[in-house]
Short mmCIF file of C-alpha atoms and ligand atoms in Angstrom, two decimals:
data_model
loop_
_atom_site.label_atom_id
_atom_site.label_comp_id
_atom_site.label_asym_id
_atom_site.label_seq_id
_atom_site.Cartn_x
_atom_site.Cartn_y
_atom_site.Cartn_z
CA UNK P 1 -69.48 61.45 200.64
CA UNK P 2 -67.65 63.63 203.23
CA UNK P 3 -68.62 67.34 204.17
CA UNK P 4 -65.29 68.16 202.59
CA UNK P 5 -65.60 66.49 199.10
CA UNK P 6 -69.22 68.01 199.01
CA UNK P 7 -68.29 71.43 200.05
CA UNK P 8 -64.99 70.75 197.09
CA UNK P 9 -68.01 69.69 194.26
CA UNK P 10 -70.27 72.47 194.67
CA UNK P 11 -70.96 74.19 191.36
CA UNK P 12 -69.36 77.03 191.84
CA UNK P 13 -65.95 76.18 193.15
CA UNK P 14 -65.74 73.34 189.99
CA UNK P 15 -66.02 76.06 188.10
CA UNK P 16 -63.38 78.39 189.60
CA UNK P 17 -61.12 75.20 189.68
CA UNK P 18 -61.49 74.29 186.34
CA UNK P 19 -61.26 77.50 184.87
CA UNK P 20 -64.80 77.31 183.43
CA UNK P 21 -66.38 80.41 184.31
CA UNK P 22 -69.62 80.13 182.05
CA UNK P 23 -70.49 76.14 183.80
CA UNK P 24 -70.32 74.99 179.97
CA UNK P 25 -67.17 72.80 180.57
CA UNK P 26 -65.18 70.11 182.40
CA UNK P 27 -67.28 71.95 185.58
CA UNK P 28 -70.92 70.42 184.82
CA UNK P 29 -69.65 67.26 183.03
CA UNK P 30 -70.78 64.08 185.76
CA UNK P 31 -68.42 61.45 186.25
CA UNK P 32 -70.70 58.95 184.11
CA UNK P 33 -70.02 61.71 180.93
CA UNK P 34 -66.85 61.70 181.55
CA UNK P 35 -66.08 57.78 181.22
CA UNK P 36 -68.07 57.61 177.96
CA UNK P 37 -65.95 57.22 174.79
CA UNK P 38 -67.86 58.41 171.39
CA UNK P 39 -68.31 55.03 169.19
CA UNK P 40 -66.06 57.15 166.50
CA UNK P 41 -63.31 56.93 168.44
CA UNK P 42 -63.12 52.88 168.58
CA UNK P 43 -63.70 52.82 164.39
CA UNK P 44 -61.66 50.55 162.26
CA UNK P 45 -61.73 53.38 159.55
CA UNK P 46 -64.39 55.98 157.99
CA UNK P 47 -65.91 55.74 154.63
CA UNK P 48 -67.18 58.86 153.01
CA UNK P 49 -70.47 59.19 151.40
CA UNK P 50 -74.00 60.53 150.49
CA UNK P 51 -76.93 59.96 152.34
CA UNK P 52 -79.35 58.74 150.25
CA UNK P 53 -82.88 59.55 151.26
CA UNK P 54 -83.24 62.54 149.48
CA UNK P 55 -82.14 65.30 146.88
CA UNK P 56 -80.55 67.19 149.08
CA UNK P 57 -77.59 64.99 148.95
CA UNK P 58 -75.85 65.78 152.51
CA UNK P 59 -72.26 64.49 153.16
CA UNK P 60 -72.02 61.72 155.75
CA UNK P 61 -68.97 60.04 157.32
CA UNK P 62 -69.74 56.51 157.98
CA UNK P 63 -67.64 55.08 160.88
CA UNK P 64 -66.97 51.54 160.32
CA UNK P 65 -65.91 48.88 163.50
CA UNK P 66 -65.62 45.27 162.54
CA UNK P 67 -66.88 45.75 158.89
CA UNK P 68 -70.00 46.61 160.46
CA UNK P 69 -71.34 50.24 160.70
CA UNK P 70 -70.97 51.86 163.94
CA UNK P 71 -71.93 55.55 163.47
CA UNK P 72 -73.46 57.94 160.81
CA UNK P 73 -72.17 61.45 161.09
CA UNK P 74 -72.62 64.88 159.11
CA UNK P 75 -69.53 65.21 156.64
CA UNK P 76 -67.74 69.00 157.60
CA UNK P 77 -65.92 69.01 154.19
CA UNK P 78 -69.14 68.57 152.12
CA UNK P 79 -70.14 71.86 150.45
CA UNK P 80 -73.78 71.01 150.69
CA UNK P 81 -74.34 70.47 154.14
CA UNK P 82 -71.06 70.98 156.04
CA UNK P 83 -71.68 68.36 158.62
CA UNK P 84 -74.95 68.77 159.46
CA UNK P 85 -77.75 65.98 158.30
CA UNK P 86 -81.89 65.84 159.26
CA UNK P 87 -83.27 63.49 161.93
CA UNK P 88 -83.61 61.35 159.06
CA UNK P 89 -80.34 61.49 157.93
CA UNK P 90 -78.58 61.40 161.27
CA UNK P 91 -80.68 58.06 162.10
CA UNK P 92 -79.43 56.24 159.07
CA UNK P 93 -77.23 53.96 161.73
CA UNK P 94 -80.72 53.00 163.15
CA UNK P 95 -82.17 51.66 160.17
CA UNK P 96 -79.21 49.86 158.69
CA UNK P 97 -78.50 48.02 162.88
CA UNK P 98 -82.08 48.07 163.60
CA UNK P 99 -82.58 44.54 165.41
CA UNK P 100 -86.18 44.77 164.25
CA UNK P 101 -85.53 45.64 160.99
CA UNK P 102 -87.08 42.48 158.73
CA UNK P 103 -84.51 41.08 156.59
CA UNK P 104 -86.67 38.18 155.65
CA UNK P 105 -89.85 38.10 153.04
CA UNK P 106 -93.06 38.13 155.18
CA UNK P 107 -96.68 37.15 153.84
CA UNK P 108 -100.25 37.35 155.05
CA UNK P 109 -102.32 34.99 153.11
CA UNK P 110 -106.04 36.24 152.86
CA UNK P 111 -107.92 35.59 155.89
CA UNK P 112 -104.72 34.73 157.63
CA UNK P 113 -103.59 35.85 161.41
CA UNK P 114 -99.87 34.89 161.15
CA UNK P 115 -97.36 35.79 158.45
CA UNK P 116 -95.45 33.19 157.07
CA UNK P 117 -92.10 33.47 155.14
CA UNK P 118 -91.59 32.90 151.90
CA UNK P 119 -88.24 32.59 149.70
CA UNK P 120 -87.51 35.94 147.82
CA UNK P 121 -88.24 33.87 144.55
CA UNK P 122 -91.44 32.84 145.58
CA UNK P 123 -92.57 36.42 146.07
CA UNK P 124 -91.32 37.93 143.45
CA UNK P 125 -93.31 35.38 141.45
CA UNK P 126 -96.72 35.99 143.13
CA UNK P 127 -96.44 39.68 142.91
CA UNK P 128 -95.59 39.46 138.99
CA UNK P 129 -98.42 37.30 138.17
CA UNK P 130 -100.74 39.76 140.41
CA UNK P 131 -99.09 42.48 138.62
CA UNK P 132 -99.64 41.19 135.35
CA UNK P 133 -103.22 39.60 135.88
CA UNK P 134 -104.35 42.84 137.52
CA UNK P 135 -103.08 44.86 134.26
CA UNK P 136 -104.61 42.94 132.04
CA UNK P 137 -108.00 43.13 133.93
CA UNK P 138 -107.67 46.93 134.13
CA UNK P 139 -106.22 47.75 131.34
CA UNK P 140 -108.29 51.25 129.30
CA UNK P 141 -106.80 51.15 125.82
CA UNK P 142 -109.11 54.30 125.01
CA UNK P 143 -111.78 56.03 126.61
CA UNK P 144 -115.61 56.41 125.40
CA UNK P 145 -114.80 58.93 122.33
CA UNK P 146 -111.77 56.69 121.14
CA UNK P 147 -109.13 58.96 122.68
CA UNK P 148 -105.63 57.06 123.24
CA UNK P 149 -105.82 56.39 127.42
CA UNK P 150 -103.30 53.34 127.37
CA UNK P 151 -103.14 53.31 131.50
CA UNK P 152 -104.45 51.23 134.27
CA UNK P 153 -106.43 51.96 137.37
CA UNK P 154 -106.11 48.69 138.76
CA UNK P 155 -102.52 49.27 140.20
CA UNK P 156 -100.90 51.81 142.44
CA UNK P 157 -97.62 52.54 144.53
CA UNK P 158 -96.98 53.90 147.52
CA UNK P 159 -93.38 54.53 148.63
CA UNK P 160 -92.41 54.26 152.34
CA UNK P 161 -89.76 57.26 154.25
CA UNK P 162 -86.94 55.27 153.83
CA UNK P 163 -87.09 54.24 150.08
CA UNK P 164 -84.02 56.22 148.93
CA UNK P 165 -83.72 58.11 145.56
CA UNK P 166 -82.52 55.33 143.60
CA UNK P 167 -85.19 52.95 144.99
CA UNK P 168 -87.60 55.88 143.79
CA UNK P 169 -86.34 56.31 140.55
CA UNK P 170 -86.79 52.82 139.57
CA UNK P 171 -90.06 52.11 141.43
CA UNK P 172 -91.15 55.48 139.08
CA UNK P 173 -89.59 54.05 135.82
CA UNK P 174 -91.43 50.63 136.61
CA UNK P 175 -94.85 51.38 137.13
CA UNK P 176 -94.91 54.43 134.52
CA UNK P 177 -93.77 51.70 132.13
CA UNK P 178 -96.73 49.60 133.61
CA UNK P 179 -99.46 52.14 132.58
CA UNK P 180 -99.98 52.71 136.13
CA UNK P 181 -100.51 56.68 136.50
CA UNK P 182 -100.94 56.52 140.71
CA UNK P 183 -97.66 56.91 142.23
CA UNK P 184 -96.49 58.34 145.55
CA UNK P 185 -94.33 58.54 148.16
CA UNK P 186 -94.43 59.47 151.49
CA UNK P 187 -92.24 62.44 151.19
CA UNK P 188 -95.13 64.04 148.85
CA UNK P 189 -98.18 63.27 151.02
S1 SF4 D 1 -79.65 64.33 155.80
FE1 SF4 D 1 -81.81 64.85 155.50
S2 SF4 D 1 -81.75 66.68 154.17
FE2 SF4 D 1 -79.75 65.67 154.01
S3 SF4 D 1 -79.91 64.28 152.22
FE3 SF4 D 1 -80.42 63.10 154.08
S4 SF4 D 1 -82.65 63.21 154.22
FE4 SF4 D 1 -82.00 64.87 152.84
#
């Protein structure tokens, strides 16, 4: 770069050019910043909705490119959060385009080292008969004096951060219905 066109970029004199007195402008934007485009600018169209992760309920604007997702923003219009969202919500784009996110069913057979996949019908059949041989091992009808317990100790749940409130609701409705009486999520502990 010549003396000239460094002298012409200092600081000070892109700000007097540009008009932006306080340096919070055009002045201090690089030339890499200013050849980005925002991914919400190339969207096919924007779907309103809720994020889901918790009771809060903040708007989001979810900009779609390709019918695939391309960016998870705070909604301005919503009365509840007027465009803002939490880390959490504001990384929902990350966890639905994760490329590690596991789509498939993964086990660990006891003593195993590997996981190995199994069909979502095959799992869903080994956790039910674990489910309902555990209960039935567990199960306390009453407790030493005859009082009514009609739970089991054998069986807990523990939800993960990114269970959302529908996911909770039913994972509460299930295992209350179960007799189980140890249920959490991550949000609590
Ligand atoms: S953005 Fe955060 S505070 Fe708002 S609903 Fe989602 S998780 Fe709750």
């Amino acid at each position: 770069m010549s003396i000239a066109k460094t002298f012409l970029e200092w600081p000070v004199l892109r700000q007097l050019r540009e008009g932006d007195f306080l340096g919070r402008g055009p002045a201090v934007a690089s030339e890499r910043t200013k050849s980005l485009t925002p991914r919400t600018v190339e969207a096919d169209r924007v779907a309103k909705s809720v994020c889901p992760y918790c009771a809060v309920g903040c708007g989001q604007k979810i900009f779609v490119k390709d019918e695939k997702i391309v960016q998870i923003e705070g909604d301005p219009d919503s009365p509840i959060s007027r465009g803002r969202l939490c880390p959490k919500g504001s990384a929902s784009e990350q966890l639905v385009n994760n490329p590690t996110r596991q789509t498939k069913v993964l086990y660990r057979a006891p003593h195993a080292t590997e996981w190995t996949r199994l069909s979502m019908a095959e799992a869903t059949e080994m956790i039910a008969d674990r489910i309902i041989e555990t209960r039935a091992r567990t199960w306390q009808g009453t407790d030493d004096e005859g009082r009514r317990l009609n739970r089991t100790m054998g069986i807990a749940s523990l939800g993960g951060a990114t269970l959302d409130n529908e996911e909770n609701y039913l994972i509460k409705k299930l295992f209350t219905g179960l007799g189980a009486i140890q249920i959490e999520n991550q949000a609590r502990i």
